[in-house]
Amino acid sequence: MDNLINAKIKVEDMILEVNGKQVMIDSDLAKLYQCKNGTKEINQAVKNNLEKFPERFSWILSEEESLNLRSKILTSSLESSNHGGRRYNIRVFTEQGVAMLATILKSKIAVEVSIRIMDAFVLMRHFINENKDIYYSLNKINNELAQHDEKINYIFSKFDKKEQLFLPGEVYSAYSEILNILNDSEKEVIIIDAYADKTLLDFIKDIDSKIVLITSNKSRLEDVIISKFNKQYNKLKVVRNNKLHDRYIIIDRKNVYHIGTSLNHVGEKMFSLNKLDDEIIKETLINYVTLIIEK
């Protein structure tokens, strides 16, 4: 008899973890039990005795779970069992399911192999129990690494781009970047644009913060349009002043961006967008603008 008990097969290597439970797969059991028809014999035995195999004993993996299991174990029993060519999803058995399967197959080899499998399950439980502190530490480390990755990704997503240049035609890129700046505000956005028009309203209509616009008397943003906008959104304050030439966006009176074009011409011509670093310049500009607003 081709006794697999004496073969160089480690049953412990065939015990896998699925959804937090230790299980064995149908094709490995078919090999151990020397089933002539492979997994068909295993699954037919279960089908003929469904009442003996509640879901806690045995179940069929979903397609996604089967694919994940195959991808995780590339050189294990899955590969040696020709799992890549099977046309149906994997059936798994818990320790109780394996014991029940042995009573149905009713062969000498099934009994001998089942004893070996039971011993392997016990050995695995002892191993996990003896090394539970290591597993706990590894799990904790993995969780901490995942949290660090999230923090690093968040930092990079918020990384300040000090200087940017937009070429003619890069309308969406420029529009998107300015929206990102506006959305970064918590309470207030101050926009300085002497020639603002209705385009500005499209920028700010979905911004949650209060908006203050400082524009010139020559601005094409008429009072009637501003009034209609505020009837719906009620967040725009317009200050007329002819002493400011350059365009700026001030976020929460902390961060200041210099824009080389009016917002109503974003992307039409080449322009630069720069975040100011010099604290003295920023403070001087913010103080001056504050006086204009509160005048």
Tab-separated table of C-alpha atoms in Angstrom:
chain	number	residue	atom	x	y	z
A	1	MET	CA	0.000	0.000	0.000
A	2	ASP	CA	1.282	3.415	-0.898
A	3	ASN	CA	1.224	4.646	2.657
A	4	LEU	CA	1.279	8.437	2.677
A	5	ILE	CA	1.768	8.418	6.421
A	6	ASN	CA	5.376	7.431	5.831
A	7	ALA	CA	5.786	9.787	2.870
A	8	LYS	CA	7.618	13.060	3.255
A	9	ILE	CA	4.454	15.123	3.514
A	10	LYS	CA	4.095	17.531	6.424
A	11	VAL	CA	0.416	17.806	7.255
A	12	GLU	CA	1.148	20.935	9.304
A	13	ASP	CA	2.115	22.704	6.071
A	14	MET	CA	-1.318	21.895	4.684
A	15	ILE	CA	-3.179	23.596	7.532
A	16	LEU	CA	-4.106	27.082	6.388
A	17	GLU	CA	-5.882	30.015	7.960
A	18	VAL	CA	-9.067	31.333	6.365
A	19	ASN	CA	-11.173	33.999	8.066
A	20	GLY	CA	-9.357	33.382	11.341
A	21	LYS	CA	-9.979	29.600	11.290
A	22	GLN	CA	-7.514	26.760	10.732
A	23	VAL	CA	-8.651	24.640	7.781
A	24	MET	CA	-7.525	22.163	5.140
A	25	ILE	CA	-8.523	22.265	1.489
A	26	ASP	CA	-10.313	19.525	-0.409
A	27	SER	CA	-7.502	18.716	-2.849
A	28	ASP	CA	-4.954	18.192	-0.059
A	29	LEU	CA	-7.345	15.877	1.754
A	30	ALA	CA	-7.983	13.974	-1.483
A	31	LYS	CA	-4.234	13.439	-1.827
A	32	LEU	CA	-3.815	12.317	1.777
A	33	TYR	CA	-6.811	9.994	1.619
A	34	GLN	CA	-5.618	8.595	-1.751
A	35	CYS	CA	-8.954	9.335	-3.421
A	36	LYS	CA	-8.914	7.847	-6.930
A	37	ASN	CA	-11.205	10.570	-8.277
A	38	GLY	CA	-9.467	13.376	-6.380
A	39	THR	CA	-11.580	16.182	-5.033
A	40	LYS	CA	-14.673	14.818	-6.795
A	41	GLU	CA	-14.748	11.949	-4.302
A	42	ILE	CA	-14.353	14.332	-1.370
A	43	ASN	CA	-17.056	16.720	-2.509
A	44	GLN	CA	-19.427	13.908	-3.485
A	45	ALA	CA	-19.086	12.459	0.011
A	46	VAL	CA	-20.031	15.819	1.490
A	47	LYS	CA	-22.906	16.260	-0.946
A	48	ASN	CA	-24.332	12.868	0.027
A	49	ASN	CA	-24.105	13.737	3.726
A	50	LEU	CA	-24.835	17.458	3.911
A	51	GLU	CA	-26.512	17.157	7.304
A	52	LYS	CA	-23.182	16.020	8.769
A	53	PHE	CA	-21.297	19.054	7.467
A	54	PRO	CA	-22.726	22.284	8.914
A	55	GLU	CA	-20.979	25.443	7.787
A	56	ARG	CA	-18.768	25.489	10.874
A	57	PHE	CA	-17.338	22.119	9.710
A	58	SER	CA	-16.934	22.786	5.977
A	59	TRP	CA	-17.791	25.432	3.411
A	60	ILE	CA	-16.977	26.517	-0.127
A	61	LEU	CA	-14.862	29.641	-0.493
A	62	SER	CA	-16.112	32.506	-2.595
A	63	GLU	CA	-14.341	33.174	-5.869
A	64	GLU	CA	-12.490	36.107	-4.316
A	65	GLU	CA	-11.443	34.035	-1.283
A	66	SER	CA	-10.263	31.214	-3.552
A	67	LEU	CA	-8.185	33.609	-5.658
A	68	ASN	CA	-6.693	35.217	-2.538
A	69	LEU	CA	-5.781	31.814	-1.143
A	70	ARG	CA	-4.097	30.792	-4.382
A	71	SER	CA	-2.136	34.031	-4.610
A	72	LYS	CA	-0.928	33.893	-1.010
A	73	ILE	CA	0.478	30.371	-1.188
A	74	LEU	CA	2.461	30.031	-4.386
A	75	THR	CA	4.659	27.055	-3.547
A	76	SER	CA	2.455	25.206	-1.063
A	77	SER	CA	0.129	22.271	-1.408
A	78	LEU	CA	-2.162	24.432	-3.467
A	79	GLU	CA	0.386	24.483	-6.242
A	80	SER	CA	1.241	20.796	-5.994
A	81	SER	CA	-2.465	19.951	-6.106
A	82	ASN	CA	-2.876	21.620	-9.492
A	83	HIS	CA	-5.227	24.177	-8.010
A	84	GLY	CA	-4.534	26.597	-10.790
A	85	GLY	CA	-6.411	24.410	-13.262
A	86	ARG	CA	-9.532	23.601	-11.249
A	87	ARG	CA	-12.777	25.063	-12.518
A	88	TYR	CA	-14.623	25.349	-9.222
A	89	ASN	CA	-14.028	27.095	-5.925
A	90	ILE	CA	-12.186	25.496	-3.050
A	91	ARG	CA	-13.975	23.612	-0.277
A	92	VAL	CA	-12.303	23.851	3.127
A	93	PHE	CA	-12.662	21.687	6.229
A	94	THR	CA	-12.084	22.568	9.869
A	95	GLU	CA	-10.657	20.016	12.291
A	96	GLN	CA	-14.197	18.794	13.071
A	97	GLY	CA	-14.962	18.619	9.355
A	98	VAL	CA	-11.905	16.470	8.698
A	99	ALA	CA	-12.893	14.097	11.508
A	100	MET	CA	-16.415	13.797	10.092
A	101	LEU	CA	-15.049	13.174	6.595
A	102	ALA	CA	-12.977	10.244	7.848
A	103	THR	CA	-16.090	8.512	9.233
A	104	ILE	CA	-17.800	8.795	5.837
A	105	LEU	CA	-14.910	7.601	3.677
A	106	LYS	CA	-14.583	4.485	5.874
A	107	SER	CA	-11.229	3.162	4.781
A	108	LYS	CA	-8.127	2.074	6.667
A	109	ILE	CA	-6.011	4.805	5.108
A	110	ALA	CA	-8.677	7.385	5.983
A	111	VAL	CA	-8.547	6.390	9.647
A	112	GLU	CA	-4.733	6.410	9.765
A	113	VAL	CA	-4.475	9.726	7.940
A	114	SER	CA	-7.188	11.314	10.086
A	115	ILE	CA	-5.234	10.471	13.229
A	116	ARG	CA	-2.196	12.137	11.738
A	117	ILE	CA	-4.268	15.176	10.740
A	118	MET	CA	-5.771	15.473	14.231
A	119	ASP	CA	-2.247	15.369	15.698
A	120	ALA	CA	-1.205	18.113	13.256
A	121	PHE	CA	-4.111	20.346	14.267
A	122	VAL	CA	-3.206	19.856	17.942
A	123	LEU	CA	0.450	20.591	17.188
A	124	MET	CA	-0.506	23.792	15.375
A	125	ARG	CA	-2.697	24.941	18.276
A	126	HIS	CA	0.139	24.326	20.718
A	127	PHE	CA	2.574	26.171	18.494
A	128	ILE	CA	0.278	29.184	18.173
A	129	ASN	CA	-0.445	29.178	21.899
A	130	GLU	CA	3.239	28.980	22.804
A	131	ASN	CA	4.033	31.822	20.413
A	132	LYS	CA	0.943	33.950	20.994
A	133	ASP	CA	3.053	36.810	22.374
A	134	ILE	CA	5.106	36.843	19.171
A	135	TYR	CA	1.949	36.770	17.035
A	136	TYR	CA	0.480	39.581	19.133
A	137	SER	CA	3.652	41.666	18.743
A	138	LEU	CA	3.792	41.051	14.983
A	139	ASN	CA	0.133	41.950	14.631
A	140	LYS	CA	0.700	45.110	16.663
A	141	ILE	CA	3.705	46.038	14.531
A	142	ASN	CA	1.710	45.463	11.335
A	143	ASN	CA	-1.096	47.678	12.627
A	144	GLU	CA	1.360	50.407	13.616
A	145	LEU	CA	3.068	50.235	10.214
A	146	ALA	CA	-0.306	50.565	8.516
A	147	GLN	CA	-1.071	53.632	10.638
A	148	HIS	CA	2.341	55.122	9.830
A	149	ASP	CA	1.728	54.543	6.113
A	150	GLU	CA	-1.586	56.388	6.385
A	151	LYS	CA	0.087	59.311	8.176
A	152	ILE	CA	2.919	59.462	5.638
A	153	ASN	CA	0.450	59.399	2.747
A	154	TYR	CA	-1.544	62.162	4.409
A	155	ILE	CA	1.585	64.283	4.905
A	156	PHE	CA	2.575	63.867	1.261
A	157	SER	CA	-0.955	64.704	0.162
A	158	LYS	CA	-0.688	67.941	2.129
A	159	PHE	CA	2.892	68.664	1.057
A	160	ASP	CA	3.167	72.316	0.124
A	161	LYS	CA	4.063	73.022	-3.473
A	162	LYS	CA	6.012	76.260	-3.158
A	163	GLU	CA	6.198	77.204	-6.824
A	164	GLN	CA	4.148	75.977	-9.773
A	165	LEU	CA	4.065	76.949	-13.410
A	166	PHE	CA	1.025	76.377	-15.624
A	167	LEU	CA	1.348	76.470	-19.393
A	168	PRO	CA	-1.322	77.747	-21.786
A	169	GLY	CA	-4.138	75.247	-22.067
A	170	GLU	CA	-3.598	73.633	-18.662
A	171	VAL	CA	-7.000	74.909	-17.623
A	172	TYR	CA	-8.163	71.962	-15.558
A	173	SER	CA	-4.825	71.485	-13.757
A	174	ALA	CA	-4.739	75.144	-12.761
A	175	TYR	CA	-8.411	75.202	-11.807
A	176	SER	CA	-8.009	72.051	-9.720
A	177	GLU	CA	-4.936	73.328	-7.880
A	178	ILE	CA	-6.626	76.604	-6.953
A	179	LEU	CA	-9.663	74.687	-5.702
A	180	ASN	CA	-7.344	72.600	-3.514
A	181	ILE	CA	-5.952	75.781	-2.001
A	182	LEU	CA	-9.414	77.214	-1.363
A	183	ASN	CA	-10.641	73.977	0.206
A	184	ASP	CA	-7.674	73.962	2.555
A	185	SER	CA	-9.257	76.826	4.495
A	186	GLU	CA	-11.048	76.309	7.803
A	187	LYS	CA	-12.789	79.639	8.333
A	188	GLU	CA	-11.934	82.313	5.809
A	189	VAL	CA	-10.561	82.887	2.320
A	190	ILE	CA	-9.454	86.331	1.168
A	191	ILE	CA	-9.143	86.736	-2.598
A	192	ILE	CA	-7.459	89.778	-4.091
A	193	ASP	CA	-8.299	90.103	-7.782
A	194	ALA	CA	-8.809	93.536	-9.297
A	195	TYR	CA	-10.550	92.178	-12.399
A	196	ALA	CA	-12.694	89.413	-10.913
A	197	ASP	CA	-15.843	88.437	-12.772
A	198	LYS	CA	-18.531	85.755	-12.548
A	199	THR	CA	-15.853	83.050	-12.970
A	200	LEU	CA	-14.845	83.701	-9.384
A	201	LEU	CA	-18.308	82.648	-8.180
A	202	ASP	CA	-17.834	79.261	-9.832
A	203	PHE	CA	-14.631	78.807	-7.828
A	204	ILE	CA	-16.139	79.634	-4.446
A	205	LYS	CA	-19.748	78.398	-4.585
A	206	ASP	CA	-18.882	75.011	-3.023
A	207	ILE	CA	-16.293	76.308	-0.545
A	208	ASP	CA	-17.532	76.051	3.048
A	209	SER	CA	-15.526	78.990	4.393
A	210	LYS	CA	-16.456	82.666	4.449
A	211	ILE	CA	-15.150	84.453	1.336
A	212	VAL	CA	-13.846	88.023	1.201
A	213	LEU	CA	-13.115	89.450	-2.230
A	214	ILE	CA	-11.068	92.622	-2.640
A	215	THR	CA	-11.521	93.906	-6.166
A	216	SER	CA	-11.380	97.218	-8.023
A	217	ASN	CA	-14.218	99.497	-9.035
A	218	LYS	CA	-13.543	98.357	-12.619
A	219	SER	CA	-14.339	94.749	-11.791
A	220	ARG	CA	-16.925	93.128	-14.049
A	221	LEU	CA	-18.512	91.477	-11.033
A	222	GLU	CA	-21.633	93.585	-10.709
A	223	ASP	CA	-23.447	94.213	-7.438
A	224	VAL	CA	-26.631	92.615	-8.749
A	225	ILE	CA	-24.783	89.338	-9.420
A	226	ILE	CA	-23.196	89.446	-5.966
A	227	SER	CA	-26.618	89.988	-4.398
A	228	LYS	CA	-28.140	87.017	-6.229
A	229	PHE	CA	-25.157	84.834	-5.265
A	230	ASN	CA	-25.524	85.712	-1.578
A	231	LYS	CA	-29.259	85.019	-1.598
A	232	GLN	CA	-28.355	81.399	-2.272
A	233	TYR	CA	-24.972	80.990	-0.576
A	234	ASN	CA	-24.721	83.934	1.859
A	235	LYS	CA	-20.958	83.865	2.305
A	236	LEU	CA	-19.379	86.452	0.001
A	237	LYS	CA	-18.235	89.871	1.160
A	238	VAL	CA	-16.943	92.221	-1.545
A	239	VAL	CA	-14.642	95.147	-0.793
A	240	ARG	CA	-13.877	97.672	-3.547
A	241	ASN	CA	-10.334	99.020	-3.518
A	242	ASN	CA	-8.130	100.317	-6.351
A	243	LYS	CA	-4.768	100.200	-4.555
A	244	LEU	CA	-4.007	96.510	-4.977
A	245	HIS	CA	-2.570	95.347	-8.286
A	246	ASP	CA	-1.295	91.781	-7.865
A	247	ARG	CA	-3.540	88.783	-7.240
A	248	TYR	CA	-3.400	86.857	-3.975
A	249	ILE	CA	-5.254	84.178	-2.048
A	250	ILE	CA	-4.980	84.354	1.746
A	251	ILE	CA	-6.063	81.273	3.683
A	252	ASP	CA	-7.230	81.848	7.285
A	253	ARG	CA	-4.894	84.891	7.389
A	254	LYS	CA	-1.941	82.495	7.674
A	255	ASN	CA	-0.940	81.175	4.255
A	256	VAL	CA	-0.551	83.501	1.281
A	257	TYR	CA	-0.441	82.531	-2.399
A	258	HIS	CA	0.555	84.837	-5.218
A	259	ILE	CA	-1.229	84.177	-8.527
A	260	GLY	CA	0.176	85.493	-11.787
A	261	THR	CA	-3.201	85.827	-13.486
A	262	SER	CA	-6.748	86.848	-12.743
A	263	LEU	CA	-8.952	83.907	-11.739
A	264	ASN	CA	-11.203	84.557	-14.715
A	265	HIS	CA	-8.264	83.779	-17.070
A	266	VAL	CA	-6.831	80.715	-15.308
A	267	GLY	CA	-5.229	78.361	-17.827
A	268	GLU	CA	-5.599	80.630	-20.853
A	269	LYS	CA	-2.046	81.962	-20.652
A	270	MET	CA	1.128	80.859	-18.907
A	271	PHE	CA	1.213	81.925	-15.257
A	272	SER	CA	2.867	80.980	-11.976
A	273	LEU	CA	1.355	80.125	-8.599
A	274	ASN	CA	3.644	80.656	-5.629
A	275	LYS	CA	3.271	80.220	-1.899
A	276	LEU	CA	4.966	83.018	0.038
A	277	ASP	CA	7.518	81.948	2.648
A	278	ASP	CA	8.922	85.198	3.985
A	279	GLU	CA	7.170	85.805	7.311
A	280	ILE	CA	7.746	89.573	7.241
A	281	ILE	CA	6.238	89.920	3.763
A	282	LYS	CA	3.294	87.708	4.734
A	283	GLU	CA	2.639	89.655	7.934
A	284	THR	CA	2.902	93.016	6.178
A	285	LEU	CA	0.520	91.933	3.413
A	286	ILE	CA	-2.029	90.390	5.791
A	287	ASN	CA	-2.005	93.438	8.062
A	288	TYR	CA	-2.488	95.795	5.131
A	289	VAL	CA	-5.329	93.703	3.717
A	290	THR	CA	-6.953	93.483	7.150
A	291	LEU	CA	-7.028	97.282	7.409
A	292	ILE	CA	-8.733	97.491	3.996
A	293	ILE	CA	-11.358	94.943	4.982
A	294	GLU	CA	-12.124	96.493	8.357
A	295	LYS	CA	-12.047	100.086	7.149
